[in-house]
Structure formats: C-alpha cells, structure tokens
Tab-separated table of C-alpha atoms in Angstrom:
chain	number	residue	atom	x	y	z
A	1	LYS	CA	-24.648	-27.450	-7.422
A	2	ALA	CA	-25.215	-23.741	-7.641
A	3	GLY	CA	-23.267	-21.528	-5.323
A	4	VAL	CA	-24.407	-18.768	-3.028
A	5	THR	CA	-26.100	-15.985	-4.937
A	6	GLN	CA	-26.559	-12.319	-3.826
A	7	THR	CA	-28.616	-9.725	-5.308
A	8	PRO	CA	-28.145	-6.991	-6.174
A	9	ARG	CA	-24.394	-7.092	-6.848
A	10	TYR	CA	-24.150	-3.275	-6.861
A	11	LEU	CA	-26.120	-0.579	-5.293
A	12	ILE	CA	-25.930	3.225	-4.926
A	13	LYS	CA	-28.042	4.883	-2.303
A	14	THR	CA	-28.122	8.207	-0.528
A	15	ARG	CA	-27.951	8.923	3.129
A	16	GLY	CA	-31.163	8.328	4.983
A	17	GLN	CA	-32.446	5.756	2.568
A	18	GLN	CA	-32.882	2.139	3.421
A	19	VAL	CA	-31.732	-0.907	1.536
A	20	THR	CA	-32.589	-4.658	1.341
A	21	LEU	CA	-30.054	-7.106	0.249
A	22	SER	CA	-30.838	-10.770	-0.640
A	23	CYS	CA	-29.002	-14.011	-0.277
A	24	SER	CA	-29.832	-17.483	-1.690
A	25	PRO	CA	-27.770	-20.154	-0.015
A	26	ILE	CA	-26.410	-23.266	-1.448
A	27	SER	CA	-29.153	-25.996	-1.758
A	28	GLY	CA	-29.430	-27.931	1.389
A	29	HIS	CA	-27.550	-25.308	3.463
A	30	ARG	CA	-29.654	-23.976	6.406
A	31	SER	CA	-27.446	-21.452	7.917
A	32	VAL	CA	-26.829	-18.073	6.501
A	33	SER	CA	-24.247	-15.479	7.925
A	34	TRP	CA	-23.768	-11.937	6.847
A	35	TYR	CA	-20.602	-9.948	6.940
A	36	GLN	CA	-19.628	-6.296	6.299
A	37	GLN	CA	-16.214	-5.752	4.706
A	38	THR	CA	-14.497	-2.450	4.291
A	39	PRO	CA	-10.869	-1.813	3.154
A	40	GLY	CA	-8.475	-3.013	5.799
A	41	GLN	CA	-11.189	-4.037	8.184
A	42	GLY	CA	-11.488	-7.718	7.569
A	43	LEU	CA	-14.818	-9.453	7.839
A	44	GLN	CA	-17.129	-7.824	10.425
A	45	PHE	CA	-19.847	-10.195	11.426
A	46	LEU	CA	-23.260	-8.993	11.269
A	47	PHE	CA	-25.516	-11.946	12.229
A	48	GLU	CA	-26.278	-15.621	11.513
A	49	TYR	CA	-29.612	-17.246	10.917
A	50	PHE	CA	-30.550	-20.888	11.108
A	51	SER	CA	-34.074	-22.321	10.718
A	52	GLU	CA	-35.475	-18.812	10.458
A	53	THR	CA	-33.900	-17.780	13.861
A	54	GLN	CA	-31.136	-15.471	14.553
A	55	ARG	CA	-28.539	-17.424	16.473
A	56	ASN	CA	-25.687	-15.044	16.558
A	57	LYS	CA	-25.437	-11.331	16.383
A	58	GLY	CA	-22.335	-8.997	15.897
A	59	ASN	CA	-21.805	-5.498	17.304
A	60	PHE	CA	-23.871	-3.468	14.866
A	61	PRO	CA	-26.496	-0.880	15.482
A	62	GLY	CA	-30.100	-1.619	15.323
A	63	ARG	CA	-30.281	-0.104	11.885
A	64	PHE	CA	-28.934	-3.402	10.602
A	65	SER	CA	-31.507	-6.222	10.690
A	66	GLY	CA	-32.087	-9.516	8.908
A	67	ARG	CA	-34.375	-12.365	8.481
A	68	GLN	CA	-34.375	-15.865	7.022
A	69	PHE	CA	-37.310	-17.483	5.239
A	70	SER	CA	-38.527	-21.068	5.331
A	71	ASN	CA	-36.519	-21.949	2.237
A	72	SER	CA	-33.416	-20.718	3.982
A	73	ARG	CA	-33.085	-17.643	1.725
A	74	SER	CA	-32.133	-14.634	3.789
A	75	GLU	CA	-32.356	-10.864	3.617
A	76	MET	CA	-30.619	-8.103	5.408
A	77	ASN	CA	-31.895	-4.588	5.778
A	78	VAL	CA	-30.095	-1.365	6.625
A	79	SER	CA	-32.293	1.618	7.563
A	80	THR	CA	-31.317	5.220	7.607
A	81	LEU	CA	-28.172	4.730	5.606
A	82	GLU	CA	-24.971	6.525	6.642
A	83	LEU	CA	-21.881	7.242	4.535
A	84	GLY	CA	-19.920	4.745	6.705
A	85	ASP	CA	-22.298	1.954	5.616
A	86	SER	CA	-20.568	1.940	2.228
A	87	ALA	CA	-18.983	-1.550	2.079
A	88	LEU	CA	-19.041	-4.948	0.596
A	89	TYR	CA	-21.729	-7.125	2.183
A	90	LEU	CA	-21.018	-10.827	1.981
A	91	CYS	CA	-23.415	-13.612	2.589
A	92	ALA	CA	-22.152	-17.163	3.515
A	93	SER	CA	-24.033	-20.325	3.755
A	94	SER	CA	-23.158	-23.529	5.641
A	95	LEU	CA	-24.897	-26.767	6.470
A	96	ASP	CA	-25.454	-25.772	10.096
A	97	PRO	CA	-24.456	-23.019	12.341
A	98	TRP	CA	-21.994	-24.893	14.466
A	99	GLY	CA	-18.772	-23.873	13.036
A	100	LYS	CA	-19.167	-25.653	9.657
A	101	THR	CA	-17.335	-24.440	6.558
A	102	GLN	CA	-18.859	-21.311	5.105
A	103	TYR	CA	-19.285	-20.712	1.365
A	104	PHE	CA	-19.389	-17.127	0.440
A	105	GLY	CA	-21.514	-15.327	-2.229
A	106	PRO	CA	-19.938	-12.711	-4.539
A	107	GLY	CA	-21.166	-9.906	-2.187
A	108	THR	CA	-23.305	-6.804	-2.778
A	109	ARG	CA	-21.183	-3.664	-3.129
A	110	LEU	CA	-23.075	-0.672	-1.446
A	111	LEU	CA	-22.142	2.939	-2.034
A	112	VAL	CA	-23.786	5.516	0.051
A	113	LEU	CA	-23.671	9.080	-1.142
B	1	GLY	CA	-14.078	-12.414	24.873
B	2	GLN	CA	-12.951	-15.217	22.770
B	3	GLN	CA	-11.203	-14.311	19.590
B	4	VAL	CA	-8.999	-15.539	16.701
B	5	MET	CA	-5.825	-13.443	16.073
B	6	GLN	CA	-3.859	-13.456	12.933
B	7	ILE	CA	-0.336	-12.052	12.197
B	8	PRO	CA	1.110	-10.354	10.245
B	9	GLN	CA	-1.685	-8.040	8.949
B	10	TYR	CA	0.334	-7.332	5.760
B	11	GLN	CA	3.261	-9.078	4.093
B	12	HIS	CA	5.087	-8.052	0.898
B	13	VAL	CA	7.445	-10.631	-0.734
B	14	GLN	CA	9.413	-10.925	-3.932
B	15	GLU	CA	8.258	-13.515	-6.180
B	16	GLY	CA	9.942	-16.896	-5.258
B	17	GLU	CA	10.219	-15.964	-1.536
B	18	ASP	CA	8.393	-17.938	1.065
B	19	PHE	CA	5.488	-16.631	3.103
B	20	THR	CA	3.921	-17.642	6.470
B	21	THR	CA	0.879	-16.390	8.268
B	22	TYR	CA	0.029	-17.401	11.817
B	23	CYS	CA	-3.333	-17.796	13.570
B	24	ASN	CA	-3.891	-18.025	17.344
B	25	SER	CA	-7.048	-18.636	19.146
B	26	SER	CA	-7.820	-17.606	22.818
B	27	THR	CA	-9.386	-21.140	23.318
B	28	THR	CA	-8.914	-24.705	22.027
B	29	LEU	CA	-10.664	-25.228	18.653
B	30	SER	CA	-12.390	-28.283	17.306
B	31	ASN	CA	-11.038	-27.294	13.904
B	32	ILE	CA	-9.370	-24.508	12.043
B	33	GLN	CA	-10.197	-23.345	8.508
B	34	TRP	CA	-8.382	-21.322	6.081
B	35	TYR	CA	-9.816	-19.075	3.279
B	36	LYS	CA	-8.314	-16.982	0.551
B	37	GLN	CA	-9.770	-13.845	-0.897
B	38	ARG	CA	-8.418	-12.579	-4.142
B	39	PRO	CA	-8.498	-8.777	-4.770
B	40	GLY	CA	-12.059	-7.828	-5.830
B	41	GLY	CA	-13.257	-11.241	-4.882
B	42	HIS	CA	-14.965	-13.103	-2.069
B	43	PRO	CA	-13.454	-15.493	0.528
B	44	VAL	CA	-12.998	-19.015	-0.770
B	45	PHE	CA	-12.558	-22.036	1.515
B	46	LEU	CA	-9.196	-23.613	1.253
B	47	ILE	CA	-8.939	-26.245	3.879
B	48	GLN	CA	-9.991	-27.488	7.245
B	49	LEU	CA	-7.745	-29.009	9.876
B	50	VAL	CA	-9.250	-31.129	12.642
B	51	LYS	CA	-6.622	-33.276	14.429
B	52	SER	CA	-3.955	-32.062	16.948
B	53	GLY	CA	-0.622	-31.560	15.129
B	54	GLU	CA	-2.185	-32.118	11.671
B	55	VAL	CA	-0.313	-31.068	8.567
B	56	LYS	CA	-1.821	-30.905	5.163
B	57	LYS	CA	-0.359	-29.725	1.878
B	58	GLN	CA	-1.907	-28.365	-1.257
B	59	LYS	CA	0.930	-27.990	-3.861
B	60	ARG	CA	2.999	-25.083	-2.547
B	61	LEU	CA	0.707	-24.340	0.600
B	62	THR	CA	1.325	-26.155	3.927
B	63	PHE	CA	-1.164	-25.905	6.634
B	64	GLN	CA	-0.489	-26.881	10.222
B	65	PHE	CA	-2.630	-27.238	13.302
B	66	GLY	CA	-0.831	-26.938	16.671
B	67	GLU	CA	-0.661	-29.709	19.092
B	68	ALA	CA	-2.794	-27.769	21.609
B	69	LYS	CA	-5.324	-27.029	18.841
B	70	LYS	CA	-5.047	-23.329	19.595
B	71	ASN	CA	-2.812	-22.140	16.843
B	72	SER	CA	-2.293	-22.698	13.112
B	73	SER	CA	-0.144	-21.640	10.303
B	74	LEU	CA	-0.133	-21.411	6.589
B	75	HIS	CA	3.152	-21.535	4.695
B	76	ILE	CA	3.507	-20.755	0.960
B	77	THR	CA	6.773	-21.969	-0.630
B	78	ALA	CA	8.183	-19.946	-3.581
B	79	THR	CA	5.363	-17.503	-3.847
B	80	GLN	CA	3.929	-16.728	-7.215
B	81	THR	CA	1.894	-13.609	-8.294
B	82	THR	CA	-1.284	-15.814	-8.260
B	83	ASP	CA	-0.870	-16.131	-4.449
B	84	VAL	CA	-1.780	-12.514	-3.965
B	85	GLY	CA	-4.704	-12.059	-1.733
B	86	THR	CA	-5.919	-11.950	1.800
B	87	TYR	CA	-5.615	-15.162	3.707
B	88	PHE	CA	-8.077	-15.651	6.597
B	89	CYS	CA	-8.184	-18.362	9.289
B	90	ALA	CA	-11.373	-19.219	11.019
B	91	GLY	CA	-12.350	-21.320	14.017
B	92	PRO	CA	-15.635	-22.153	15.775
B	93	LEU	CA	-15.807	-20.224	19.015
B	94	ASN	CA	-18.495	-20.644	21.701
B	95	SER	CA	-20.918	-17.678	21.519
B	96	GLY	CA	-23.028	-18.676	24.494
B	97	GLY	CA	-24.662	-21.845	25.632
B	98	SER	CA	-24.599	-24.397	22.946
B	99	ASN	CA	-24.030	-21.759	20.206
B	100	TYR	CA	-20.880	-21.672	18.240
B	101	LYS	CA	-19.937	-19.060	15.659
B	102	LEU	CA	-17.237	-19.447	12.994
B	103	THR	CA	-14.986	-16.601	13.975
B	104	PHE	CA	-12.585	-15.137	11.454
B	105	GLY	CA	-9.190	-13.628	12.134
B	106	LYS	CA	-8.569	-10.252	10.549
B	107	GLY	CA	-6.589	-11.740	7.761
B	108	THR	CA	-3.064	-11.339	6.269
B	109	LEU	CA	-2.769	-9.381	3.002
B	110	LEU	CA	-0.151	-10.899	0.784
B	111	THR	CA	1.394	-8.905	-2.030
B	112	VAL	CA	3.992	-10.332	-4.385
B	113	ASN	CA	6.431	-8.324	-6.356
B	114	PRO	CA	7.143	-9.945	-9.719
C-alpha cells in the first residue's frame, strides 16, 4: 500500500506570497492532520480534517487554512507568508480522527525569504 | 488544557549506555503511541500500548504504560548510533464534545556519541 505523499517536497517563496501544499493520504484513510515543525519546536498542530470537515484546529493565525476533498486528499494554504513560516510542514493520515495511529508523509520544506 | 508532557527534552549518551524518556498526560488515556523521527526524516510509528500496566518490547526498546494509564516510558538498552533521533509519545485527548485529537509530546532528542 502506498504511503502518504506530499507535494511539493521543497519550496522557496518570498514574504507576502501565498503557498498551497498538497497531501494524499494512505488509501482508505479518511482523516488528515497537518503539523508545522521548526527546529526545537516539536510538532505544532495546525488542523485535522475528516470527511471534508475540519474537526480540530490548532493555535495558528487565520493565514493558515486547509481543506479536504471527497477523495480524502487535503491541501493547506498559507497566505501572506512571513519569514517565521519557514518550516517543515508534515501531513499525517489515519483511519479516523479519534486518536488512531497517524502515518506521516515526508513533509514539505518551505523556505520564506 | 489537556496536554501530553515529555521529559527530558534532550539526552546525550555514550554508545552502549541506556536511555529512557518519560511521557505524562494530564488525563487518563485510552492508548499511548510512540513515534521516532530520524534527523532529516519524518515521524514513524513505533508502537501502541492500550492496557493498564502493559509492557511491550521491540529488540532493545521497552515500552511501558502506567497502571493509571496517564504515563508511559520508552527505555532503550545499550544504545547504538542508529537510535539517534527524536522520540515522541502521543495520546488521544478530548478536544471538545465527542472530538478527540491525537496529541503529541514535545519529544526527546537522543544523540549518541560513538
């Protein structure tokens, strides 16, 4: 079974631009979670989607948004990029959103200049 | 609010020494999960513990779930350089109503001196 895939793997943007990251979950998994990871900051939870609905949301500004499609694929968008948004963005899929094991993708490394 | 706490934040050992990381939850957990993230990689699921007092082993790794199902530990015997990475624990915490969110601890970064 194919794992979680994320595109693109690397991205360089400038301040003020916007970016869209994509995540394809493991086949059959209906829940997708997004995390931001910066050095020494652990996994900062962004949001979780299940059946095209956002079920949980972390403490990030409104510039960070996401959505999930009917095939469970998910996208996250960051508008008006700031230097501090430079990070590894990880997507994880699970069977359902009730605390099941999460399987992480390789991440998208975003650099904001 | 509810949270999952993990200590220590960093641990540096000599190859061959043992290593332990501890995880504590502010509330009883239905299960506790452990993940490992190698440098430059992404978190990978290691194991899940469900029962009170459960102990599971994976080669040199021993995982324990506390009797009250609020704490857990991961112990590595005779560390090797391949053990280097960040170890995260995670548990499902209630996020309101019937919603649960798998909540991760901040992780323990293990470095091993060969």
